[in-house]
Amino acid sequence: MATKDHALQSDIAKMKTETDGSFKRADASFRNTIEKGGHFEPELGKNNLISGHLAPSDPHPTAPDRYHLYVSYACPVTVVSPRMGAQGWPFANVDPFPDTDVDPLYHAEHVKDLYIKADPEYIGRFTVPVLWDKKTHTIVNNESSEIIRIFNTAFNHLIPPEKAALDYYPTNLREQIDELNAWIYPNINNGVYRAGFATSQEAYQKAVVEVFEALDRVERHLAGKDYLVGDKLTEADIRLWVTIIRFDPVYVGHFKCNFRTIRDGYPAIHKWMQKLYWNNSAFQSSTNFEHIKTHYYWSHTQV
C-alpha cells in the first residue's frame, strides 16, 4: 500500500497563499473542550498539550500529569524542536536541539505522527499547540485561544484553591477582553504572518500597514497602564504578549514589519512587556529566545 504524502501539510516551504498573494491562516480543526459531563472530562493524569517553545502558555498551572504541555512550562510539558523542516515539528529523538524533549507517550518522531494517530484522514496542517487526551489517544484541541480558556477553569475543582482563584477571563471583564481580542488577533497576532508570508507587494503593504495601525492603537490604550484590561493580568495580555516578545527579535527583520521597533517606537508597549517579563516568572521562564529565533530563521526558507 502506497504511503500517503503529507508534504503539503508538514512542509511550510510548500505552503500556498491566495491568488492575490495574501496569506490566509486555516482554522484549527480540533475544537473540543474539557468539561464536567462532556466527552473529555477533567481528570488527573490523562491529557497532554504539545507545542513549540516560542512563547509562554497560560501561566495557570494545572495538576501534574493531567494535561501535558508539549511546549512550555505551564503544566507538565514536552517541548518540540524549533527546527521545523519538511516533516514539520520534530521531537528531540529526531532533532536534539537544546531544551527540546522526546515524546513521552508514543516516542513519536514528529508532531504530524500524533495528528495521523488521531485521524488518519486528517488533511490540515500539523500545527502546535496540541492538547492530547491520553485516555482516548486523540487530540482534544489545537486552537491556542481555546486551550487558554480550558486551562483557566476546567480543572479548578482539582487544583489547590490558590491556583483555582486565578482567573484570566473574569466575568466582569469579558466584554472588554473580547473587544480587544477581536482586533488585536487579526491585525497583530496574525497580522505579522499576513505581512511575512505575503507573496505580492499589495498583500504585504495592506498587512504591514494594518499591523502598525493596530500597534499605534495598543500604544494609546496602554498609556499609563500596567495591563490591557482593568488592573490585573488577563487573557488579553497573554495573547498580545506572545507576539510582542517576538516582534523585535524576529518580525521586524524576518517578516519585514520594520516601520518601527517596539523598543524604540512604542514606549508604553515596551514598558508593559518588560514588566510582564521581569515581574511574572511564568513569562520569563517560558520564553526561550534561542528557540524563537531558530524556528523562524531556520524553518522559513521561503521568506
PDB file of C-alpha atoms in Angstrom:
ATOM      1  CA  MET A   1       0.000   0.000   0.000  1.00  0.00           C
ATOM      2  CA  ALA A   2       1.374   3.402  -1.003  1.00  0.00           C
ATOM      3  CA  THR A   3       2.241   5.769   1.823  1.00  0.00           C
ATOM      4  CA  LYS A   4       0.211   8.982   1.841  1.00  0.00           C
ATOM      5  CA  ASP A   5       2.245  12.077   1.013  1.00  0.00           C
ATOM      6  CA  HIS A   6       1.864  14.633   3.808  1.00  0.00           C
ATOM      7  CA  ALA A   7       4.366  17.160   2.423  1.00  0.00           C
ATOM      8  CA  LEU A   8       1.807  19.920   1.847  1.00  0.00           C
ATOM      9  CA  GLN A   9       0.671  19.548   5.459  1.00  0.00           C
ATOM     10  CA  SER A  10       4.101  19.398   7.110  1.00  0.00           C
ATOM     11  CA  ASP A  11       6.495  21.410   4.920  1.00  0.00           C
ATOM     12  CA  ILE A  12       5.961  25.136   5.488  1.00  0.00           C
ATOM     13  CA  ALA A  13       8.103  25.898   2.440  1.00  0.00           C
ATOM     14  CA  LYS A  14       5.287  24.411   0.327  1.00  0.00           C
ATOM     15  CA  MET A  15       2.578  26.480   1.954  1.00  0.00           C
ATOM     16  CA  LYS A  16       0.233  28.117  -0.554  1.00  0.00           C
ATOM     17  CA  THR A  17      -1.033  31.697  -0.478  1.00  0.00           C
ATOM     18  CA  GLU A  18      -4.188  33.147  -2.002  1.00  0.00           C
ATOM     19  CA  THR A  19      -4.315  34.144  -5.678  1.00  0.00           C
ATOM     20  CA  ASP A  20      -3.728  37.789  -4.715  1.00  0.00           C
ATOM     21  CA  GLY A  21      -0.592  36.842  -2.768  1.00  0.00           C
ATOM     22  CA  SER A  22      -2.165  37.181   0.679  1.00  0.00           C
ATOM     23  CA  PHE A  23      -1.745  34.678   3.492  1.00  0.00           C
ATOM     24  CA  LYS A  24      -4.911  33.193   4.963  1.00  0.00           C
ATOM     25  CA  ARG A  25      -4.488  31.070   8.084  1.00  0.00           C
ATOM     26  CA  ALA A  26      -6.587  27.921   8.104  1.00  0.00           C
ATOM     27  CA  ASP A  27      -8.882  27.443  11.083  1.00  0.00           C
ATOM     28  CA  ALA A  28      -7.874  24.889  13.691  1.00  0.00           C
ATOM     29  CA  SER A  29      -9.577  21.537  13.141  1.00  0.00           C
ATOM     30  CA  PHE A  30      -9.856  20.030  16.624  1.00  0.00           C
ATOM     31  CA  ARG A  31     -12.142  22.255  18.686  1.00  0.00           C
ATOM     32  CA  ASN A  32     -13.350  20.159  21.609  1.00  0.00           C
ATOM     33  CA  THR A  33     -13.236  21.293  25.206  1.00  0.00           C
ATOM     34  CA  ILE A  34     -12.770  19.724  28.629  1.00  0.00           C
ATOM     35  CA  GLU A  35     -15.747  19.997  30.957  1.00  0.00           C
ATOM     36  CA  LYS A  36     -17.690  18.095  33.554  1.00  0.00           C
ATOM     37  CA  GLY A  37     -20.204  15.815  31.896  1.00  0.00           C
ATOM     38  CA  GLY A  38     -18.585  16.246  28.480  1.00  0.00           C
ATOM     39  CA  HIS A  39     -16.802  13.764  26.225  1.00  0.00           C
ATOM     40  CA  PHE A  40     -13.475  14.949  27.671  1.00  0.00           C
ATOM     41  CA  GLU A  41     -13.843  15.025  31.445  1.00  0.00           C
ATOM     42  CA  PRO A  42     -11.397  16.972  33.636  1.00  0.00           C
ATOM     43  CA  GLU A  43      -9.383  14.213  35.288  1.00  0.00           C
ATOM     44  CA  LEU A  44      -5.923  13.889  36.766  1.00  0.00           C
ATOM     45  CA  GLY A  45      -3.259  12.066  34.772  1.00  0.00           C
ATOM     46  CA  LYS A  46      -4.887  11.896  31.349  1.00  0.00           C
ATOM     47  CA  ASN A  47      -4.036  14.565  28.779  1.00  0.00           C
ATOM     48  CA  ASN A  48      -1.064  16.195  27.073  1.00  0.00           C
ATOM     49  CA  LEU A  49      -0.505  19.514  25.338  1.00  0.00           C
ATOM     50  CA  ILE A  50       2.033  19.667  22.533  1.00  0.00           C
ATOM     51  CA  SER A  51       3.545  22.900  21.296  1.00  0.00           C
ATOM     52  CA  GLY A  52       6.697  24.769  20.336  1.00  0.00           C
ATOM     53  CA  HIS A  53       8.796  26.710  22.837  1.00  0.00           C
ATOM     54  CA  LEU A  54       8.168  30.015  21.062  1.00  0.00           C
ATOM     55  CA  ALA A  55       6.161  31.893  23.643  1.00  0.00           C
ATOM     56  CA  PRO A  56       4.638  31.328  27.047  1.00  0.00           C
ATOM     57  CA  SER A  57       1.432  29.471  27.559  1.00  0.00           C
ATOM     58  CA  ASP A  58      -1.232  30.423  30.039  1.00  0.00           C
ATOM     59  CA  PRO A  59       0.556  30.840  33.417  1.00  0.00           C
ATOM     60  CA  HIS A  60      -2.191  28.860  35.173  1.00  0.00           C
ATOM     61  CA  PRO A  61      -0.617  25.576  36.379  1.00  0.00           C
ATOM     62  CA  THR A  62      -2.833  22.513  36.263  1.00  0.00           C
ATOM     63  CA  ALA A  63      -2.429  19.434  38.392  1.00  0.00           C
ATOM     64  CA  PRO A  64       0.646  17.345  37.478  1.00  0.00           C
ATOM     65  CA  ASP A  65       0.268  14.650  34.828  1.00  0.00           C
ATOM     66  CA  ARG A  66      -3.249  15.591  33.740  1.00  0.00           C
ATOM     67  CA  TYR A  67      -2.744  17.974  30.881  1.00  0.00           C
ATOM     68  CA  HIS A  68       0.734  17.801  29.470  1.00  0.00           C
ATOM     69  CA  LEU A  69       2.049  20.775  27.505  1.00  0.00           C
ATOM     70  CA  TYR A  70       4.313  19.686  24.698  1.00  0.00           C
ATOM     71  CA  VAL A  71       5.773  23.230  24.598  1.00  0.00           C
ATOM     72  CA  SER A  72       6.145  25.465  27.614  1.00  0.00           C
ATOM     73  CA  TYR A  73       6.163  25.156  31.362  1.00  0.00           C
ATOM     74  CA  ALA A  74       2.609  25.990  32.450  1.00  0.00           C
ATOM     75  CA  CYS A  75       1.981  22.359  33.352  1.00  0.00           C
ATOM     76  CA  PRO A  76       3.802  19.087  32.531  1.00  0.00           C
ATOM     77  CA  VAL A  77       5.181  19.748  29.087  1.00  0.00           C
ATOM     78  CA  THR A  78       7.014  18.302  26.137  1.00  0.00           C
ATOM     79  CA  VAL A  79       8.863  20.865  24.066  1.00  0.00           C
ATOM     80  CA  VAL A  80       9.354  20.235  20.359  1.00  0.00           C
ATOM     81  CA  SER A  81      12.427  21.334  18.442  1.00  0.00           C
ATOM     82  CA  PRO A  82      12.181  24.806  16.862  1.00  0.00           C
ATOM     83  CA  ARG A  83      13.715  23.498  13.624  1.00  0.00           C
ATOM     84  CA  MET A  84      10.560  22.753  11.674  1.00  0.00           C
ATOM     85  CA  GLY A  85      11.678  21.065   8.473  1.00  0.00           C
ATOM     86  CA  ALA A  86       9.992  19.164   5.675  1.00  0.00           C
ATOM     87  CA  GLN A  87       8.362  16.758   8.154  1.00  0.00           C
ATOM     88  CA  GLY A  88       7.137  19.538  10.438  1.00  0.00           C
ATOM     89  CA  TRP A  89       7.823  19.907  14.153  1.00  0.00           C
ATOM     90  CA  PRO A  90      10.331  17.254  15.367  1.00  0.00           C
ATOM     91  CA  PHE A  91      10.861  15.831  18.837  1.00  0.00           C
ATOM     92  CA  ALA A  92      14.284  15.505  20.454  1.00  0.00           C
ATOM     93  CA  ASN A  93      14.844  11.924  19.315  1.00  0.00           C
ATOM     94  CA  VAL A  94      14.950  13.276  15.747  1.00  0.00           C
ATOM     95  CA  ASP A  95      16.454  16.698  16.448  1.00  0.00           C
ATOM     96  CA  PRO A  96      18.127  17.005  19.890  1.00  0.00           C
ATOM     97  CA  PHE A  97      18.053  20.801  19.958  1.00  0.00           C
ATOM     98  CA  PRO A  98      18.745  22.252  23.442  1.00  0.00           C
ATOM     99  CA  ASP A  99      15.700  22.355  25.740  1.00  0.00           C
ATOM    100  CA  THR A 100      13.761  20.004  23.470  1.00  0.00           C
ATOM    101  CA  ASP A 101      12.059  16.803  24.649  1.00  0.00           C
ATOM    102  CA  VAL A 102      11.299  13.293  23.463  1.00  0.00           C
ATOM    103  CA  ASP A 103       7.607  12.453  23.116  1.00  0.00           C
ATOM    104  CA  PRO A 104       6.877  10.600  26.398  1.00  0.00           C
ATOM    105  CA  LEU A 105       3.703   8.897  25.195  1.00  0.00           C
ATOM    106  CA  TYR A 106       4.423   7.208  21.867  1.00  0.00           C
ATOM    107  CA  HIS A 107       8.028   8.147  21.152  1.00  0.00           C
ATOM    108  CA  ALA A 108       6.750   9.902  18.026  1.00  0.00           C
ATOM    109  CA  GLU A 109       9.335  11.470  15.747  1.00  0.00           C
ATOM    110  CA  HIS A 110       7.236  14.449  14.641  1.00  0.00           C
ATOM    111  CA  VAL A 111       4.045  16.171  15.718  1.00  0.00           C
ATOM    112  CA  LYS A 112       2.476  15.004  12.457  1.00  0.00           C
ATOM    113  CA  ASP A 113       2.622  11.405  13.756  1.00  0.00           C
ATOM    114  CA  LEU A 114       0.214  12.370  16.526  1.00  0.00           C
ATOM    115  CA  TYR A 115      -2.200  14.050  14.124  1.00  0.00           C
ATOM    116  CA  ILE A 116      -2.231  10.955  11.940  1.00  0.00           C
ATOM    117  CA  LYS A 117      -2.725   8.755  15.008  1.00  0.00           C
ATOM    118  CA  ALA A 118      -5.716  10.894  15.996  1.00  0.00           C
ATOM    119  CA  ASP A 119      -7.165  10.951  12.475  1.00  0.00           C
ATOM    120  CA  PRO A 120      -5.509   9.016   9.621  1.00  0.00           C
ATOM    121  CA  GLU A 121      -7.577  11.042   7.123  1.00  0.00           C
ATOM    122  CA  TYR A 122      -6.629  14.448   8.547  1.00  0.00           C
ATOM    123  CA  ILE A 123      -5.945  16.956   5.733  1.00  0.00           C
ATOM    124  CA  GLY A 124      -4.995  20.123   7.643  1.00  0.00           C
ATOM    125  CA  ARG A 125      -1.581  21.400   8.689  1.00  0.00           C
ATOM    126  CA  PHE A 126       0.321  19.801  11.574  1.00  0.00           C
ATOM    127  CA  THR A 127       0.377  22.757  13.932  1.00  0.00           C
ATOM    128  CA  VAL A 128       1.097  23.361  17.595  1.00  0.00           C
ATOM    129  CA  PRO A 129      -0.122  23.635  20.285  1.00  0.00           C
ATOM    130  CA  VAL A 130      -1.961  20.331  20.585  1.00  0.00           C
ATOM    131  CA  LEU A 131      -3.946  19.262  23.627  1.00  0.00           C
ATOM    132  CA  TRP A 132      -3.780  15.465  23.713  1.00  0.00           C
ATOM    133  CA  ASP A 133      -6.022  13.021  25.557  1.00  0.00           C
ATOM    134  CA  LYS A 134      -4.081  10.030  26.897  1.00  0.00           C
ATOM    135  CA  LYS A 135      -7.248   8.039  27.624  1.00  0.00           C
ATOM    136  CA  THR A 136      -8.794   8.098  24.152  1.00  0.00           C
ATOM    137  CA  HIS A 137      -5.490   8.672  22.311  1.00  0.00           C
ATOM    138  CA  THR A 138      -6.677  11.635  20.332  1.00  0.00           C
ATOM    139  CA  ILE A 139      -6.456  15.403  20.038  1.00  0.00           C
ATOM    140  CA  VAL A 140      -8.820  17.414  22.195  1.00  0.00           C
ATOM    141  CA  ASN A 141      -7.996  20.831  20.802  1.00  0.00           C
ATOM    142  CA  ASN A 142      -5.329  22.551  18.690  1.00  0.00           C
ATOM    143  CA  GLU A 143      -6.567  26.145  18.907  1.00  0.00           C
ATOM    144  CA  SER A 144      -4.417  28.145  21.340  1.00  0.00           C
ATOM    145  CA  SER A 145      -7.092  30.708  22.241  1.00  0.00           C
ATOM    146  CA  GLU A 146      -9.455  27.926  23.313  1.00  0.00           C
ATOM    147  CA  ILE A 147      -6.772  25.973  25.164  1.00  0.00           C
ATOM    148  CA  ILE A 148      -6.062  29.070  27.270  1.00  0.00           C
ATOM    149  CA  ARG A 149      -9.692  29.128  28.388  1.00  0.00           C
ATOM    150  CA  ILE A 150      -9.755  25.388  29.046  1.00  0.00           C
ATOM    151  CA  PHE A 151      -6.823  25.733  31.426  1.00  0.00           C
ATOM    152  CA  ASN A 152      -8.379  28.803  33.002  1.00  0.00           C
ATOM    153  CA  THR A 153     -11.358  26.990  34.530  1.00  0.00           C
ATOM    154  CA  ALA A 154     -11.683  23.290  33.611  1.00  0.00           C
ATOM    155  CA  PHE A 155      -9.534  21.991  36.466  1.00  0.00           C
ATOM    156  CA  ASN A 156     -10.405  24.445  39.215  1.00  0.00           C
ATOM    157  CA  HIS A 157     -12.060  21.733  41.314  1.00  0.00           C
ATOM    158  CA  LEU A 158      -8.932  19.563  41.084  1.00  0.00           C
ATOM    159  CA  ILE A 159      -6.185  22.041  41.915  1.00  0.00           C
ATOM    160  CA  PRO A 160      -5.208  23.984  45.045  1.00  0.00           C
ATOM    161  CA  PRO A 161      -7.632  26.826  45.894  1.00  0.00           C
ATOM    162  CA  GLU A 162      -4.971  29.500  45.427  1.00  0.00           C
ATOM    163  CA  LYS A 163      -4.445  28.290  41.860  1.00  0.00           C
ATOM    164  CA  ALA A 164      -8.157  27.948  41.159  1.00  0.00           C
ATOM    165  CA  ALA A 165      -8.631  31.546  42.289  1.00  0.00           C
ATOM    166  CA  LEU A 166      -6.544  32.764  39.348  1.00  0.00           C
ATOM    167  CA  ASP A 167      -8.947  33.874  36.627  1.00  0.00           C
ATOM    168  CA  TYR A 168      -7.647  35.323  33.377  1.00  0.00           C
ATOM    169  CA  TYR A 169     -11.101  35.671  31.819  1.00  0.00           C
ATOM    170  CA  PRO A 170     -13.203  37.127  34.667  1.00  0.00           C
ATOM    171  CA  THR A 171     -16.901  37.616  34.026  1.00  0.00           C
ATOM    172  CA  ASN A 172     -16.865  41.343  34.714  1.00  0.00           C
ATOM    173  CA  LEU A 173     -14.081  41.956  32.168  1.00  0.00           C
ATOM    174  CA  ARG A 174     -15.087  39.533  29.407  1.00  0.00           C
ATOM    175  CA  GLU A 175     -16.736  42.112  27.181  1.00  0.00           C
ATOM    176  CA  GLN A 176     -13.636  44.317  27.223  1.00  0.00           C
ATOM    177  CA  ILE A 177     -11.322  41.342  26.683  1.00  0.00           C
ATOM    178  CA  ASP A 178     -13.379  40.105  23.743  1.00  0.00           C
ATOM    179  CA  GLU A 179     -13.417  43.562  22.165  1.00  0.00           C
ATOM    180  CA  LEU A 180      -9.626  43.792  22.340  1.00  0.00           C
ATOM    181  CA  ASN A 181      -9.081  40.253  21.055  1.00  0.00           C
ATOM    182  CA  ALA A 182     -11.383  40.957  18.116  1.00  0.00           C
ATOM    183  CA  TRP A 183      -8.965  43.467  16.553  1.00  0.00           C
ATOM    184  CA  ILE A 184      -5.626  42.535  18.136  1.00  0.00           C
ATOM    185  CA  TYR A 185      -5.658  38.980  16.795  1.00  0.00           C
ATOM    186  CA  PRO A 186      -6.288  39.680  13.081  1.00  0.00           C
ATOM    187  CA  ASN A 187      -4.148  42.810  12.921  1.00  0.00           C
ATOM    188  CA  ILE A 188      -1.230  41.985  15.248  1.00  0.00           C
ATOM    189  CA  ASN A 189      -1.059  38.298  16.225  1.00  0.00           C
ATOM    190  CA  ASN A 190      -1.986  37.096  12.754  1.00  0.00           C
ATOM    191  CA  GLY A 191      -1.099  40.382  11.067  1.00  0.00           C
ATOM    192  CA  VAL A 192       2.651  39.788  11.299  1.00  0.00           C
ATOM    193  CA  TYR A 193       2.181  36.457   9.493  1.00  0.00           C
ATOM    194  CA  ARG A 194      -0.003  38.087   6.854  1.00  0.00           C
ATOM    195  CA  ALA A 195       2.838  40.535   6.215  1.00  0.00           C
ATOM    196  CA  GLY A 196       5.644  37.984   6.396  1.00  0.00           C
ATOM    197  CA  PHE A 197       4.044  35.304   4.237  1.00  0.00           C
ATOM    198  CA  ALA A 198       2.582  37.664   1.631  1.00  0.00           C
ATOM    199  CA  THR A 199       3.815  36.920  -1.894  1.00  0.00           C
ATOM    200  CA  SER A 200       2.677  40.162  -3.546  1.00  0.00           C
ATOM    201  CA  GLN A 201       3.581  43.760  -2.772  1.00  0.00           C
ATOM    202  CA  GLU A 202      -0.071  44.710  -2.486  1.00  0.00           C
ATOM    203  CA  ALA A 203      -0.845  41.988   0.065  1.00  0.00           C
ATOM    204  CA  TYR A 204       2.273  42.822   2.088  1.00  0.00           C
ATOM    205  CA  GLN A 205       1.549  46.568   2.073  1.00  0.00           C
ATOM    206  CA  LYS A 206      -2.006  46.069   3.249  1.00  0.00           C
ATOM    207  CA  ALA A 207      -0.990  43.718   6.049  1.00  0.00           C
ATOM    208  CA  VAL A 208       2.011  45.651   7.348  1.00  0.00           C
ATOM    209  CA  VAL A 209       0.097  48.935   7.496  1.00  0.00           C
ATOM    210  CA  GLU A 210      -2.648  47.212   9.495  1.00  0.00           C
ATOM    211  CA  VAL A 211      -0.039  45.789  11.897  1.00  0.00           C
ATOM    212  CA  PHE A 212       1.309  49.224  12.753  1.00  0.00           C
ATOM    213  CA  GLU A 213      -2.071  50.908  12.864  1.00  0.00           C
ATOM    214  CA  ALA A 214      -3.084  48.314  15.456  1.00  0.00           C
ATOM    215  CA  LEU A 215       0.181  48.753  17.396  1.00  0.00           C
ATOM    216  CA  ASP A 216      -0.430  52.503  17.442  1.00  0.00           C
ATOM    217  CA  ARG A 217      -3.875  51.801  18.874  1.00  0.00           C
ATOM    218  CA  VAL A 218      -2.446  49.498  21.573  1.00  0.00           C
ATOM    219  CA  GLU A 219       0.163  52.129  22.456  1.00  0.00           C
ATOM    220  CA  ARG A 220      -2.555  54.685  23.099  1.00  0.00           C
ATOM    221  CA  HIS A 221      -4.594  52.149  25.054  1.00  0.00           C
ATOM    222  CA  LEU A 222      -1.672  51.173  27.329  1.00  0.00           C
ATOM    223  CA  ALA A 223      -0.563  54.716  28.147  1.00  0.00           C
ATOM    224  CA  GLY A 224      -0.290  54.894  31.940  1.00  0.00           C
ATOM    225  CA  LYS A 225      -1.418  51.285  32.415  1.00  0.00           C
ATOM    226  CA  ASP A 226       0.224  48.044  33.504  1.00  0.00           C
ATOM    227  CA  TYR A 227      -2.391  45.802  31.882  1.00  0.00           C
ATOM    228  CA  LEU A 228      -4.708  45.924  28.884  1.00  0.00           C
ATOM    229  CA  VAL A 229      -7.928  45.423  30.825  1.00  0.00           C
ATOM    230  CA  GLY A 230      -8.692  46.528  34.361  1.00  0.00           C
ATOM    231  CA  ASP A 231      -5.831  46.491  36.838  1.00  0.00           C
ATOM    232  CA  LYS A 232      -4.904  42.813  36.550  1.00  0.00           C
ATOM    233  CA  LEU A 233      -3.360  40.273  34.226  1.00  0.00           C
ATOM    234  CA  THR A 234      -5.933  38.820  31.830  1.00  0.00           C
ATOM    235  CA  GLU A 235      -6.148  36.664  28.757  1.00  0.00           C
ATOM    236  CA  ALA A 236      -5.818  39.811  26.641  1.00  0.00           C
ATOM    237  CA  ASP A 237      -2.292  40.436  27.970  1.00  0.00           C
ATOM    238  CA  ILE A 238      -1.248  36.816  27.478  1.00  0.00           C
ATOM    239  CA  ARG A 239      -2.454  36.740  23.877  1.00  0.00           C
ATOM    240  CA  LEU A 240      -0.795  40.030  22.927  1.00  0.00           C
ATOM    241  CA  TRP A 241       2.439  39.137  24.745  1.00  0.00           C
ATOM    242  CA  VAL A 242       3.245  36.164  22.512  1.00  0.00           C
ATOM    243  CA  THR A 243       3.579  38.467  19.503  1.00  0.00           C
ATOM    244  CA  ILE A 244       5.172  41.470  21.196  1.00  0.00           C
ATOM    245  CA  ILE A 245       8.009  39.457  22.789  1.00  0.00           C
ATOM    246  CA  ARG A 246       8.916  38.100  19.336  1.00  0.00           C
ATOM    247  CA  PHE A 247       8.442  41.359  17.465  1.00  0.00           C
ATOM    248  CA  ASP A 248      11.914  42.923  17.636  1.00  0.00           C
ATOM    249  CA  PRO A 249      13.942  39.667  17.559  1.00  0.00           C
ATOM    250  CA  VAL A 250      12.020  38.204  14.612  1.00  0.00           C
ATOM    251  CA  TYR A 251       9.158  40.080  12.996  1.00  0.00           C
ATOM    252  CA  VAL A 252      10.985  43.367  12.329  1.00  0.00           C
ATOM    253  CA  GLY A 253      13.546  41.689  10.103  1.00  0.00           C
ATOM    254  CA  HIS A 254      12.198  38.299   9.117  1.00  0.00           C
ATOM    255  CA  PHE A 255       8.615  39.359   8.384  1.00  0.00           C
ATOM    256  CA  LYS A 256       9.592  42.886   7.285  1.00  0.00           C
ATOM    257  CA  CYS A 257       7.397  44.560   9.905  1.00  0.00           C
ATOM    258  CA  ASN A 258      10.001  47.282  10.064  1.00  0.00           C
ATOM    259  CA  PHE A 259       8.256  50.635  10.262  1.00  0.00           C
ATOM    260  CA  ARG A 260       9.272  50.817  13.931  1.00  0.00           C
ATOM    261  CA  THR A 261      10.576  48.537  16.664  1.00  0.00           C
ATOM    262  CA  ILE A 262       8.823  48.017  19.973  1.00  0.00           C
ATOM    263  CA  ARG A 263      11.929  49.110  21.853  1.00  0.00           C
ATOM    264  CA  ASP A 264      12.296  52.455  20.088  1.00  0.00           C
ATOM    265  CA  GLY A 265       8.835  53.188  18.735  1.00  0.00           C
ATOM    266  CA  TYR A 266       6.346  52.136  21.400  1.00  0.00           C
ATOM    267  CA  PRO A 267       7.351  53.180  24.935  1.00  0.00           C
ATOM    268  CA  ALA A 268       4.084  52.148  26.607  1.00  0.00           C
ATOM    269  CA  ILE A 269       4.051  48.712  24.963  1.00  0.00           C
ATOM    270  CA  HIS A 270       7.738  48.261  25.712  1.00  0.00           C
ATOM    271  CA  LYS A 271       7.230  49.088  29.394  1.00  0.00           C
ATOM    272  CA  TRP A 272       4.222  46.734  29.583  1.00  0.00           C
ATOM    273  CA  MET A 273       6.293  43.941  28.029  1.00  0.00           C
ATOM    274  CA  GLN A 274       9.236  44.498  30.366  1.00  0.00           C
ATOM    275  CA  LYS A 275       7.023  44.443  33.459  1.00  0.00           C
ATOM    276  CA  LEU A 276       5.396  41.160  32.429  1.00  0.00           C
ATOM    277  CA  TYR A 277       8.769  39.575  31.738  1.00  0.00           C
ATOM    278  CA  TRP A 278      10.528  40.704  34.921  1.00  0.00           C
ATOM    279  CA  ASN A 279       7.619  40.678  37.371  1.00  0.00           C
ATOM    280  CA  ASN A 280       5.895  37.409  36.478  1.00  0.00           C
ATOM    281  CA  SER A 281       8.074  34.295  36.361  1.00  0.00           C
ATOM    282  CA  ALA A 282       5.644  32.474  34.061  1.00  0.00           C
ATOM    283  CA  PHE A 283       6.530  34.838  31.203  1.00  0.00           C
ATOM    284  CA  GLN A 284      10.279  34.771  31.700  1.00  0.00           C
ATOM    285  CA  SER A 285      10.616  31.034  32.355  1.00  0.00           C
ATOM    286  CA  SER A 286       8.615  30.029  29.296  1.00  0.00           C
ATOM    287  CA  THR A 287      10.311  32.399  26.846  1.00  0.00           C
ATOM    288  CA  ASN A 288      13.289  30.884  25.063  1.00  0.00           C
ATOM    289  CA  PHE A 289      14.809  33.364  22.624  1.00  0.00           C
ATOM    290  CA  GLU A 290      17.100  30.747  21.081  1.00  0.00           C
ATOM    291  CA  HIS A 291      14.052  28.663  20.163  1.00  0.00           C
ATOM    292  CA  ILE A 292      12.196  31.727  18.917  1.00  0.00           C
ATOM    293  CA  LYS A 293      14.935  32.942  16.584  1.00  0.00           C
ATOM    294  CA  THR A 294      15.963  29.476  15.412  1.00  0.00           C
ATOM    295  CA  HIS A 295      12.436  28.489  14.470  1.00  0.00           C
ATOM    296  CA  TYR A 296      11.735  31.479  12.271  1.00  0.00           C
ATOM    297  CA  TYR A 297      15.126  31.997  10.654  1.00  0.00           C
ATOM    298  CA  TRP A 298      15.880  28.259  10.241  1.00  0.00           C
ATOM    299  CA  SER A 299      12.438  26.976   9.274  1.00  0.00           C
ATOM    300  CA  HIS A 300      11.051  29.665   6.960  1.00  0.00           C
ATOM    301  CA  THR A 301      13.374  29.233   3.996  1.00  0.00           C
ATOM    302  CA  GLN A 302      10.760  30.683   1.640  1.00  0.00           C
ATOM    303  CA  VAL A 303      10.607  34.081   3.382  1.00  0.00           C
TER     304      VAL A 303
END
